[in-house]
mmCIF file of C-alpha atoms and ligand atoms in Angstrom:
data_model
loop_
_atom_site.group_PDB
_atom_site.id
_atom_site.type_symbol
_atom_site.label_atom_id
_atom_site.label_comp_id
_atom_site.label_asym_id
_atom_site.label_seq_id
_atom_site.Cartn_x
_atom_site.Cartn_y
_atom_site.Cartn_z
ATOM 1 C CA MET A 1 47.219 -57.179 -49.078
ATOM 2 C CA PRO A 2 49.201 -55.713 -52.018
ATOM 3 C CA ASP A 3 52.832 -56.756 -52.459
ATOM 4 C CA THR A 4 54.572 -54.071 -50.418
ATOM 5 C CA THR A 5 57.859 -55.894 -50.528
ATOM 6 C CA ARG A 6 58.328 -55.462 -54.278
ATOM 7 C CA PRO A 7 61.123 -52.923 -54.622
ATOM 8 C CA THR A 8 60.896 -50.074 -57.072
ATOM 9 C CA SER A 9 62.679 -50.882 -60.324
ATOM 10 C CA ALA A 10 64.659 -47.632 -60.001
ATOM 11 C CA ARG A 11 65.771 -48.432 -56.501
ATOM 12 C CA HIS A 12 69.462 -48.084 -57.209
ATOM 13 C CA SER A 13 68.980 -44.459 -58.175
ATOM 14 C CA SER A 14 66.527 -43.601 -55.387
ATOM 15 C CA SER A 15 67.499 -40.932 -52.923
ATOM 16 C CA ILE A 16 66.025 -41.198 -49.473
ATOM 17 C CA LEU A 17 65.911 -38.521 -46.804
ATOM 18 C CA VAL A 18 66.055 -39.860 -43.246
ATOM 19 C CA THR A 19 64.962 -37.481 -40.504
ATOM 20 C CA GLY A 20 66.009 -38.153 -36.921
ATOM 21 C CA ALA A 21 69.051 -39.843 -38.446
ATOM 22 C CA THR A 22 71.205 -39.561 -35.309
ATOM 23 C CA GLY A 23 68.498 -41.157 -33.139
ATOM 24 C CA ASN A 24 68.066 -44.711 -31.920
ATOM 25 C CA LEU A 25 65.762 -45.630 -34.781
ATOM 26 C CA GLY A 26 67.073 -43.294 -37.481
ATOM 27 C CA ARG A 27 70.608 -44.703 -37.188
ATOM 28 C CA GLU A 28 69.286 -48.194 -37.882
ATOM 29 C CA VAL A 29 67.334 -46.974 -40.916
ATOM 30 C CA VAL A 30 70.402 -45.209 -42.328
ATOM 31 C CA ASP A 31 72.593 -48.315 -41.845
ATOM 32 C CA ARG A 32 70.133 -50.496 -43.747
ATOM 33 C CA LEU A 33 69.622 -48.095 -46.636
ATOM 34 C CA GLN A 34 73.360 -47.608 -46.995
ATOM 35 C CA ALA A 35 73.944 -51.370 -46.933
ATOM 36 C CA ARG A 36 71.478 -51.722 -49.828
ATOM 37 C CA GLY A 37 73.353 -49.172 -51.895
ATOM 38 C CA LEU A 38 70.677 -46.495 -51.789
ATOM 39 C CA ARG A 39 71.601 -42.834 -51.741
ATOM 40 C CA VAL A 40 70.839 -41.480 -48.292
ATOM 41 C CA ARG A 41 70.594 -37.929 -47.023
ATOM 42 C CA CYS A 42 70.357 -37.501 -43.260
ATOM 43 C CA LEU A 43 68.665 -34.683 -41.433
ATOM 44 C CA ALA A 44 69.203 -34.013 -37.740
ATOM 45 C CA ARG A 45 70.406 -31.081 -35.708
ATOM 46 C CA ARG A 46 73.839 -32.708 -35.395
ATOM 47 C CA GLN A 47 75.946 -33.806 -38.376
ATOM 48 C CA LEU A 48 76.441 -37.530 -38.755
ATOM 49 C CA ASP A 49 80.012 -38.772 -39.054
ATOM 50 C CA PRO A 50 80.879 -38.835 -42.778
ATOM 51 C CA ARG A 51 80.384 -42.201 -44.494
ATOM 52 C CA PRO A 52 80.243 -43.384 -48.101
ATOM 53 C CA GLY A 53 76.917 -42.857 -49.856
ATOM 54 C CA VAL A 54 75.468 -40.859 -46.966
ATOM 55 C CA GLU A 55 75.056 -37.094 -47.113
ATOM 56 C CA SER A 56 74.347 -35.129 -43.963
ATOM 57 C CA VAL A 57 72.283 -31.973 -43.552
ATOM 58 C CA ALA A 58 72.374 -30.379 -40.127
ATOM 59 C CA GLY A 59 69.480 -28.282 -38.950
ATOM 60 C CA ASP A 60 66.047 -28.120 -37.456
ATOM 61 C CA LEU A 61 62.943 -29.782 -38.893
ATOM 62 C CA THR A 62 61.079 -26.559 -38.165
ATOM 63 C CA ASP A 63 63.308 -24.550 -40.546
ATOM 64 C CA PRO A 64 61.433 -24.480 -43.897
ATOM 65 C CA ALA A 65 64.446 -23.279 -45.927
ATOM 66 C CA LEU A 66 66.566 -26.115 -44.582
ATOM 67 C CA VAL A 67 63.809 -28.653 -45.225
ATOM 68 C CA ARG A 68 63.419 -27.335 -48.794
ATOM 69 C CA SER A 69 67.104 -27.792 -49.556
ATOM 70 C CA ALA A 70 67.134 -31.203 -47.847
ATOM 71 C CA LEU A 71 64.243 -32.344 -50.087
ATOM 72 C CA ALA A 72 65.919 -31.415 -53.392
ATOM 73 C CA GLY A 73 66.216 -34.549 -55.540
ATOM 74 C CA ILE A 74 64.669 -36.795 -52.898
ATOM 75 C CA ASP A 75 62.299 -39.653 -53.865
ATOM 76 C CA ALA A 76 61.237 -40.856 -50.417
ATOM 77 C CA VAL A 77 61.321 -39.510 -46.871
ATOM 78 C CA PHE A 78 61.491 -41.376 -43.598
ATOM 79 C CA LEU A 79 59.771 -38.834 -41.394
ATOM 80 C CA ILE A 80 59.734 -38.602 -37.642
ATOM 81 C CA TRP A 81 58.323 -35.680 -35.687
ATOM 82 C CA PRO A 82 60.114 -35.504 -32.319
ATOM 83 C CA LEU A 83 58.487 -32.268 -31.146
ATOM 84 C CA LEU A 84 55.674 -32.015 -28.608
ATOM 85 C CA ASP A 85 53.606 -29.723 -30.812
ATOM 86 C CA SER A 86 52.433 -30.311 -34.386
ATOM 87 C CA ALA A 87 51.870 -26.600 -35.167
ATOM 88 C CA PRO A 88 55.480 -26.048 -36.340
ATOM 89 C CA ALA A 89 55.027 -28.983 -38.746
ATOM 90 C CA HIS A 90 52.770 -26.983 -41.070
ATOM 91 C CA ASP A 91 55.748 -25.478 -42.928
ATOM 92 C CA LEU A 92 57.438 -28.853 -43.271
ATOM 93 C CA VAL A 93 54.272 -30.454 -44.617
ATOM 94 C CA ALA A 94 53.862 -27.571 -47.083
ATOM 95 C CA GLU A 95 57.412 -28.186 -48.343
ATOM 96 C CA LEU A 96 56.683 -31.907 -48.658
ATOM 97 C CA ALA A 97 53.509 -31.144 -50.617
ATOM 98 C CA ILE A 98 55.534 -29.104 -53.159
ATOM 99 C CA THR A 99 58.104 -31.818 -53.899
ATOM 100 C CA ALA A 100 55.694 -34.724 -53.162
ATOM 101 C CA PRO A 101 58.135 -37.531 -52.345
ATOM 102 C CA ARG A 102 56.889 -40.819 -50.918
ATOM 103 C CA VAL A 103 56.476 -40.224 -47.197
ATOM 104 C CA VAL A 104 56.822 -42.899 -44.543
ATOM 105 C CA TYR A 105 55.714 -41.449 -41.213
ATOM 106 C CA LEU A 106 56.748 -43.041 -37.916
ATOM 107 C CA SER A 107 53.721 -42.781 -35.658
ATOM 108 C CA SER A 108 52.491 -44.433 -32.456
ATOM 109 C CA THR A 109 50.485 -47.590 -31.725
ATOM 110 C CA ALA A 110 48.855 -45.671 -28.861
ATOM 111 C CA ILE A 111 46.627 -43.729 -31.280
ATOM 112 C CA ASP A 112 42.952 -44.473 -30.713
ATOM 113 C CA ASP A 113 41.229 -43.891 -34.057
ATOM 114 C CA GLU A 114 37.837 -43.621 -32.336
ATOM 115 C CA ALA A 115 38.850 -40.932 -29.831
ATOM 116 C CA ALA A 116 38.268 -37.205 -30.379
ATOM 117 C CA ARG A 117 41.350 -36.455 -28.218
ATOM 118 C CA GLN A 118 44.241 -38.803 -27.599
ATOM 119 C CA SER A 119 45.329 -40.003 -24.150
ATOM 120 C CA ASP A 120 48.326 -37.687 -23.793
ATOM 121 C CA PRO A 121 50.208 -34.938 -25.683
ATOM 122 C CA ILE A 122 52.750 -37.292 -27.285
ATOM 123 C CA VAL A 123 50.065 -39.472 -28.856
ATOM 124 C CA GLN A 124 48.055 -36.381 -29.816
ATOM 125 C CA VAL A 125 51.027 -35.030 -31.794
ATOM 126 C CA HIS A 126 51.252 -38.269 -33.771
ATOM 127 C CA ALA A 127 47.510 -38.219 -34.512
ATOM 128 C CA ASP A 128 47.803 -34.572 -35.608
ATOM 129 C CA MET A 129 50.805 -35.359 -37.813
ATOM 130 C CA GLU A 130 49.003 -38.223 -39.540
ATOM 131 C CA ALA A 131 46.037 -35.908 -40.201
ATOM 132 C CA LEU A 132 48.264 -33.081 -41.486
ATOM 133 C CA LEU A 133 50.048 -35.389 -43.931
ATOM 134 C CA HIS A 134 46.786 -36.908 -45.184
ATOM 135 C CA ASP A 135 45.124 -33.496 -45.512
ATOM 136 C CA ALA A 136 48.059 -32.264 -47.605
ATOM 137 C CA GLY A 137 47.349 -35.092 -50.054
ATOM 138 C CA LEU A 138 50.671 -36.800 -49.397
ATOM 139 C CA ARG A 139 49.187 -40.295 -48.910
ATOM 140 C CA PRO A 140 51.819 -41.210 -46.310
ATOM 141 C CA VAL A 141 52.623 -44.789 -45.437
ATOM 142 C CA VAL A 142 52.016 -44.762 -41.697
ATOM 143 C CA LEU A 143 54.046 -47.035 -39.455
ATOM 144 C CA ARG A 144 52.622 -46.953 -35.950
ATOM 145 C CA SER A 145 55.336 -48.172 -33.615
ATOM 146 C CA ASP A 146 54.963 -49.537 -30.121
ATOM 147 C CA THR A 147 57.492 -48.664 -27.384
ATOM 148 C CA LEU A 148 60.964 -49.012 -28.864
ATOM 149 C CA ALA A 149 63.272 -51.442 -27.066
ATOM 150 C CA SER A 150 66.020 -48.833 -27.403
ATOM 151 C CA ASN A 151 64.228 -46.653 -24.829
ATOM 152 C CA ALA A 152 65.849 -49.037 -22.302
ATOM 153 C CA ARG A 153 69.151 -47.251 -23.001
ATOM 154 C CA GLY A 154 67.761 -44.592 -20.679
ATOM 155 C CA TRP A 155 68.294 -47.077 -17.809
ATOM 156 C CA ALA A 156 71.994 -47.647 -18.518
ATOM 157 C CA ALA A 157 73.328 -45.246 -15.865
ATOM 158 C CA GLN A 158 71.080 -46.760 -13.165
ATOM 159 C CA VAL A 159 72.031 -50.324 -14.166
ATOM 160 C CA ARG A 160 75.741 -49.461 -13.984
ATOM 161 C CA ALA A 161 75.203 -47.893 -10.536
ATOM 162 C CA GLY A 162 73.154 -50.649 -8.903
ATOM 163 C CA ASP A 163 70.489 -53.333 -9.193
ATOM 164 C CA VAL A 164 67.386 -51.139 -9.050
ATOM 165 C CA VAL A 165 65.882 -49.223 -11.956
ATOM 166 C CA THR A 166 63.366 -46.613 -10.876
ATOM 167 C CA GLY A 167 60.864 -44.703 -12.967
ATOM 168 C CA PRO A 168 57.182 -44.025 -13.511
ATOM 169 C CA ASP A 169 55.251 -47.272 -14.027
ATOM 170 C CA ILE A 170 54.093 -46.881 -17.595
ATOM 171 C CA ALA A 171 51.301 -49.181 -18.833
ATOM 172 C CA ARG A 172 52.378 -52.496 -20.343
ATOM 173 C CA THR A 173 53.117 -52.408 -24.066
ATOM 174 C CA ALA A 174 54.281 -54.795 -26.781
ATOM 175 C CA VAL A 175 57.839 -53.437 -26.817
ATOM 176 C CA VAL A 176 59.284 -53.631 -30.327
ATOM 177 C CA ASP A 177 62.924 -53.941 -31.370
ATOM 178 C CA GLU A 178 63.914 -50.770 -33.239
ATOM 179 C CA ARG A 179 65.855 -52.972 -35.689
ATOM 180 C CA ASP A 180 62.540 -54.561 -36.726
ATOM 181 C CA VAL A 181 60.934 -51.138 -37.126
ATOM 182 C CA ALA A 182 63.915 -50.051 -39.244
ATOM 183 C CA ASP A 183 63.623 -53.176 -41.416
ATOM 184 C CA ALA A 184 59.899 -52.500 -41.874
ATOM 185 C CA ALA A 185 60.608 -48.861 -42.752
ATOM 186 C CA VAL A 186 63.202 -49.864 -45.337
ATOM 187 C CA THR A 187 60.711 -52.251 -46.959
ATOM 188 C CA VAL A 188 58.149 -49.510 -47.473
ATOM 189 C CA LEU A 189 60.739 -46.877 -48.411
ATOM 190 C CA ARG A 190 61.908 -49.152 -51.255
ATOM 191 C CA ALA A 191 58.484 -50.383 -52.327
ATOM 192 C CA HIS A 192 56.881 -49.357 -55.585
ATOM 193 C CA HIS A 193 54.229 -46.734 -54.841
ATOM 194 C CA ASP A 194 51.583 -48.570 -56.879
ATOM 195 C CA HIS A 195 52.088 -51.641 -54.733
ATOM 196 C CA LEU A 196 51.956 -49.906 -51.397
ATOM 197 C CA ASP A 197 49.405 -50.542 -48.735
ATOM 198 C CA HIS A 198 49.513 -47.233 -46.877
ATOM 199 C CA GLY A 199 48.625 -48.760 -43.547
ATOM 200 C CA PRO A 200 48.538 -47.796 -40.840
ATOM 201 C CA TYR A 201 50.832 -50.680 -40.010
ATOM 202 C CA VAL A 202 50.904 -51.459 -36.307
ATOM 203 C CA LEU A 203 54.431 -52.564 -35.427
ATOM 204 C CA THR A 204 54.681 -54.453 -32.158
ATOM 205 C CA GLY A 205 57.006 -56.904 -30.504
ATOM 206 C CA PRO A 206 55.847 -60.467 -29.784
ATOM 207 C CA GLU A 207 54.811 -60.014 -26.138
ATOM 208 C CA VAL A 208 53.227 -57.433 -23.865
ATOM 209 C CA LEU A 209 55.672 -56.334 -21.172
ATOM 210 C CA SER A 210 55.635 -54.186 -18.065
ATOM 211 C CA ARG A 211 58.692 -52.103 -17.225
ATOM 212 C CA ALA A 212 59.400 -54.659 -14.484
ATOM 213 C CA ASP A 213 59.307 -57.460 -17.099
ATOM 214 C CA GLN A 214 61.765 -55.529 -19.236
ATOM 215 C CA VAL A 215 64.155 -54.874 -16.361
ATOM 216 C CA GLY A 216 63.959 -58.575 -15.419
ATOM 217 C CA ARG A 217 64.897 -59.617 -18.974
ATOM 218 C CA LEU A 218 67.716 -57.100 -19.034
ATOM 219 C CA GLY A 219 68.991 -58.558 -15.754
ATOM 220 C CA ALA A 220 68.880 -62.070 -17.237
ATOM 221 C CA ALA A 221 70.958 -60.884 -20.202
ATOM 222 C CA LEU A 222 73.489 -59.338 -17.799
ATOM 223 C CA ARG A 223 73.319 -62.322 -15.417
ATOM 224 C CA ARG A 224 72.265 -59.980 -12.615
ATOM 225 C CA HIS A 225 69.202 -59.666 -10.382
ATOM 226 C CA LEU A 226 67.880 -56.337 -11.551
ATOM 227 C CA ARG A 227 64.494 -55.106 -10.420
ATOM 228 C CA PHE A 228 62.207 -52.250 -11.310
ATOM 229 C CA GLU A 229 60.837 -49.931 -8.645
ATOM 230 C CA ALA A 230 57.919 -47.727 -9.682
ATOM 231 C CA VAL A 231 57.997 -44.213 -8.278
ATOM 232 C CA PRO A 232 54.932 -41.994 -7.890
ATOM 233 C CA ALA A 233 54.342 -39.377 -10.581
ATOM 234 C CA ASP A 234 55.313 -36.419 -8.352
ATOM 235 C CA LEU A 235 58.661 -37.957 -7.465
ATOM 236 C CA ALA A 236 59.302 -38.994 -11.079
ATOM 237 C CA ARG A 237 58.505 -35.420 -12.164
ATOM 238 C CA SER A 238 60.884 -33.804 -9.684
ATOM 239 C CA ARG A 239 63.694 -36.236 -10.556
ATOM 240 C CA MET A 240 63.327 -35.606 -14.289
ATOM 241 C CA LEU A 241 63.304 -31.838 -13.724
ATOM 242 C CA ALA A 242 66.387 -32.151 -11.496
ATOM 243 C CA ASP A 243 68.091 -34.077 -14.345
ATOM 244 C CA GLY A 244 67.611 -30.970 -16.476
ATOM 245 C CA ARG A 245 64.881 -32.265 -18.772
ATOM 246 C CA PRO A 246 62.649 -29.519 -20.251
ATOM 247 C CA GLU A 247 59.481 -28.973 -18.216
ATOM 248 C CA ARG A 248 57.166 -29.494 -21.191
ATOM 249 C CA LEU A 249 58.757 -32.841 -21.984
ATOM 250 C CA VAL A 250 58.561 -33.896 -18.341
ATOM 251 C CA GLU A 251 54.853 -33.043 -18.194
ATOM 252 C CA ALA A 252 54.218 -34.984 -21.415
ATOM 253 C CA LEU A 253 56.072 -38.034 -20.069
ATOM 254 C CA ILE A 254 54.188 -37.883 -16.779
ATOM 255 C CA ALA A 255 50.867 -37.568 -18.631
ATOM 256 C CA ALA A 256 51.822 -40.597 -20.740
ATOM 257 C CA SER A 257 52.636 -42.619 -17.621
ATOM 258 C CA VAL A 258 49.407 -41.643 -15.860
ATOM 259 C CA CYS A 259 46.881 -41.484 -18.720
ATOM 260 C CA ARG A 260 47.985 -43.893 -21.448
ATOM 261 C CA PRO A 261 45.904 -47.063 -21.281
ATOM 262 C CA GLU A 262 47.425 -50.521 -21.358
ATOM 263 C CA SER A 263 47.717 -52.017 -24.823
ATOM 264 C CA ASN A 264 47.496 -55.778 -25.193
ATOM 265 C CA ARG A 265 47.722 -55.688 -28.943
ATOM 266 C CA VAL A 266 50.341 -57.865 -30.589
ATOM 267 C CA THR A 267 50.332 -57.888 -34.396
ATOM 268 C CA ASP A 268 52.160 -59.723 -37.179
ATOM 269 C CA HIS A 269 52.800 -56.533 -39.152
ATOM 270 C CA VAL A 270 56.578 -56.667 -38.603
ATOM 271 C CA GLU A 271 56.560 -60.114 -40.176
ATOM 272 C CA ARG A 272 54.280 -59.009 -43.016
ATOM 273 C CA LEU A 273 56.720 -56.254 -43.941
ATOM 274 C CA THR A 274 60.031 -57.947 -43.210
ATOM 275 C CA GLY A 275 59.284 -61.629 -43.751
ATOM 276 C CA ARG A 276 60.569 -62.399 -40.221
ATOM 277 C CA ALA A 277 58.792 -62.592 -36.885
ATOM 278 C CA ALA A 278 59.404 -59.645 -34.555
ATOM 279 C CA GLY A 279 62.273 -60.133 -32.111
ATOM 280 C CA THR A 280 61.871 -60.365 -28.354
ATOM 281 C CA PHE A 281 63.056 -57.819 -25.814
ATOM 282 C CA ALA A 282 65.139 -60.615 -24.273
ATOM 283 C CA ARG A 283 67.022 -60.901 -27.574
ATOM 284 C CA TRP A 284 67.494 -57.112 -27.709
ATOM 285 C CA ALA A 285 68.883 -57.175 -24.170
ATOM 286 C CA ILE A 286 71.406 -59.913 -25.024
ATOM 287 C CA ASP A 287 72.513 -58.097 -28.170
ATOM 288 C CA HIS A 288 72.963 -54.796 -26.288
ATOM 289 C CA ALA A 289 74.244 -56.095 -22.942
ATOM 290 C CA SER A 290 77.639 -54.431 -23.372
ATOM 291 C CA GLU A 291 75.963 -50.997 -23.329
ATOM 292 C CA PHE A 292 74.885 -51.602 -19.720
ATOM 293 C CA SER A 293 78.191 -52.657 -18.194
HETATM 294 N N1 NAP B 1 60.805 -44.188 -28.643
HETATM 295 C C1 NAP B 1 59.610 -44.756 -28.756
HETATM 296 O O1 NAP B 1 59.210 -45.633 -27.973
HETATM 297 C C2 NAP B 1 58.714 -44.329 -29.896
HETATM 298 C C3 NAP B 1 57.483 -44.980 -30.086
HETATM 299 C C4 NAP B 1 56.658 -44.568 -31.141
HETATM 300 C C5 NAP B 1 57.068 -43.523 -31.979
HETATM 301 N N2 NAP B 1 58.279 -42.915 -31.760
HETATM 302 C C6 NAP B 1 58.712 -41.821 -32.667
HETATM 303 O O2 NAP B 1 59.964 -42.188 -33.206
HETATM 304 C C7 NAP B 1 60.849 -41.078 -33.157
HETATM 305 C C8 NAP B 1 62.269 -41.608 -33.085
HETATM 306 O O3 NAP B 1 62.444 -42.293 -31.864
HETATM 307 P P1 NAP B 1 63.905 -42.482 -31.285
HETATM 308 O O4 NAP B 1 63.772 -43.312 -30.069
HETATM 309 O O5 NAP B 1 64.826 -42.899 -32.380
HETATM 310 O O6 NAP B 1 64.253 -40.993 -30.860
HETATM 311 P P2 NAP B 1 65.650 -40.378 -30.458
HETATM 312 O O7 NAP B 1 66.684 -41.442 -30.281
HETATM 313 O O8 NAP B 1 65.394 -39.408 -29.354
HETATM 314 O O9 NAP B 1 66.045 -39.540 -31.745
HETATM 315 C C9 NAP B 1 65.381 -38.358 -32.097
HETATM 316 C C10 NAP B 1 65.997 -37.839 -33.386
HETATM 317 O O10 NAP B 1 65.329 -36.633 -33.755
HETATM 318 C C11 NAP B 1 66.296 -35.602 -33.985
HETATM 319 N N3 NAP B 1 65.690 -34.331 -33.637
HETATM 320 C C12 NAP B 1 65.134 -33.982 -32.457
HETATM 321 N N4 NAP B 1 64.600 -32.754 -32.531
HETATM 322 C C13 NAP B 1 64.853 -32.307 -33.799
HETATM 323 C C14 NAP B 1 64.552 -31.123 -34.499
HETATM 324 N N5 NAP B 1 63.888 -30.112 -33.908
HETATM 325 N N6 NAP B 1 64.950 -31.015 -35.795
HETATM 326 C C15 NAP B 1 65.640 -32.023 -36.397
HETATM 327 N N7 NAP B 1 65.914 -33.189 -35.799
HETATM 328 C C16 NAP B 1 65.536 -33.324 -34.508
HETATM 329 C C17 NAP B 1 67.454 -36.002 -33.073
HETATM 330 O O11 NAP B 1 68.645 -35.534 -33.563
HETATM 331 P P3 NAP B 1 69.579 -34.457 -32.880
HETATM 332 O O12 NAP B 1 69.268 -34.455 -31.415
HETATM 333 O O13 NAP B 1 70.938 -34.903 -33.251
HETATM 334 O O14 NAP B 1 69.128 -33.255 -33.585
HETATM 335 C C18 NAP B 1 67.471 -37.506 -33.254
HETATM 336 O O15 NAP B 1 68.101 -37.835 -34.468
HETATM 337 C C19 NAP B 1 60.392 -40.278 -31.941
HETATM 338 O O16 NAP B 1 60.747 -38.929 -32.085
HETATM 339 C C20 NAP B 1 58.897 -40.488 -31.938
HETATM 340 O O17 NAP B 1 58.298 -39.463 -32.698
HETATM 341 C C21 NAP B 1 59.097 -43.305 -30.756
#
């Protein structure tokens, strides 16, 4: 494999655009780029709090004029696509093709390269995005991420209220610490283009976990007996709708819980990119325990 860890010689003058910069993963990417003295521009609908070396552009990824101005002077882009439809991405990809920065796209390990259609709408969007970026000649570096450990933050209110976490019983996955994904992203964002293996990298944690396994490990970190209780899809749907989540998102999440097959794949790609083995969910839970009390 080529030396992806060799940084570009001009790294100190590189400007990197981070999309989804207010999100669980994007925040970690921004922190790491800033700590390495790179110039960072953030794009999200909300402004980030001002900080040295970090510019913030507020607006929607589907707004081509905003994307154009956000791309001015940018060498590399950390790209996420948080929408449930890839059609509005055509304008963004066209803007990327004009300025042609290095693109690192955050995709999903659930993509089945052999399948004509993916298991559910969320995975389909990632497959469509990868194809759009390739077809535009952008040669993206694709990081396919497994379930982010930070998704567990969605359980915080239930954990504060009692010992039972309920939800749809999603298939087991090799949950990956978002800090490892951010470290991997920073490696490829800084790498010299000539030395880049464009992937797809498959970023997983070290063990395959059910939601019940995760809740158990979270309980151990909190020194409590927490347990997971799976609820049927219909009940999960009505609860999510009652919480005010958009119907389309709810349907996509239900489809993912019902249709996405179990993945037993554990890779060493985090280690290949970061030089360190991927962290466990138990470690993540210990490091984030205060967020649940
Ligand atoms: N979570 C997982 O398990 C997982 C697994 C594989 C891949 N991924 C991919 O990784 C991405 C990041 O995950 P995450 O957990 O960090 O998500 P997250 O915490 O929900 O963050 C999503 C980010 O996207 C921004 N955003 C949402 N809609 C936007 C729009 N229309 N225009 C501009 N910005 C928008 C949000 O910012 P504002 O709300 O402030 O605008 C936020 O910064 C996901 O969107 C998904 O595509 C996630």
